[in-house]
Amino acid sequence: MMTISIVLVVAISLVALVGTLSLAGKSDSDYSAATRGNLLNLSYIYIGLALILTVGIVYFVIKLA
């Protein structure tokens, strides 16, 4: 059951990241320049979330063992 949960979290995160990046790439030039900072901030959020989830999963697995 735990493996399914981990796979779902990773899959949903990857789909959200790919969707965000693909939508951010389809804009006009003026909006694209303004969006670059927002996209960078959103990428930082995804990276931070991935780190937090990884630490949480590792902690849970170690505590479980």
C-alpha positions as MATLAB code, in Angstrom:
seq = 'MMTISIVLVVAISLVALVGTLSLAGKSDSDYSAATRGNLLNLSYIYIGLALILTVGIVYFVIKLA';
ca = [
       0.000    0.000    0.000;
       2.866    2.382    0.827;
       4.500    1.747   -2.551;
       1.299    2.717   -4.340;
       1.118    5.959   -2.352;
       4.721    6.855   -3.157;
       4.222    6.130   -6.843;
       1.060    8.255   -6.899;
       2.771   11.215   -5.208;
       5.706   11.067   -7.614;
       3.458   10.630  -10.660;
       1.150   13.509   -9.729;
       4.117   15.785   -9.007;
       5.720   14.983  -12.351;
       2.475   15.508  -14.269;
       1.948   18.856  -12.525;
       5.508   19.943  -13.281;
       5.314   18.943  -16.955;
       1.901   20.583  -17.315;
       3.106   23.799  -15.734;
       6.220   23.963  -17.893;
       4.316   23.178  -21.100;
       1.681   25.841  -20.417;
       4.301   28.423  -19.472;
       6.055   27.914  -22.801;
       2.945   28.818  -24.847;
       2.549   32.567  -24.452;
       3.244   35.787  -26.322;
       6.673   37.386  -26.035;
       5.739   40.238  -23.653;
       3.867   37.954  -21.291;
       6.619   35.367  -21.515;
       9.207   37.853  -20.288;
       7.025   38.808  -17.322;
       6.239   35.180  -16.540;
       9.862   34.067  -16.374;
      10.207   35.147  -12.722;
       6.944   33.460  -11.773;
       7.986   30.261  -13.500;
      11.304   30.322  -11.668;
       9.512   30.777   -8.335;
       7.130   27.940   -9.154;
      10.076   25.714  -10.055;
      11.626   26.496   -6.672;
       8.357   25.485   -5.023;
       8.356   22.154   -6.872;
      11.987   21.502   -5.956;
      11.301   22.351   -2.317;
       8.221   20.148   -2.297;
      10.208   17.269   -3.774;
      12.862   17.654   -1.074;
      10.280   17.813    1.715;
       8.434   14.764    0.375;
      11.689   12.838    0.043;
      12.718   13.649    3.611;
       9.258   12.725    4.874;
       9.207    9.408    3.045;
      12.726    8.525    4.208;
      11.792    9.435    7.793;
       8.649    7.306    7.588;
      10.523    4.315    6.149;
      13.264    4.558    8.804;
      10.708    4.907   11.588;
       8.726    1.964   10.170;
      11.781   -0.323   10.093;
];
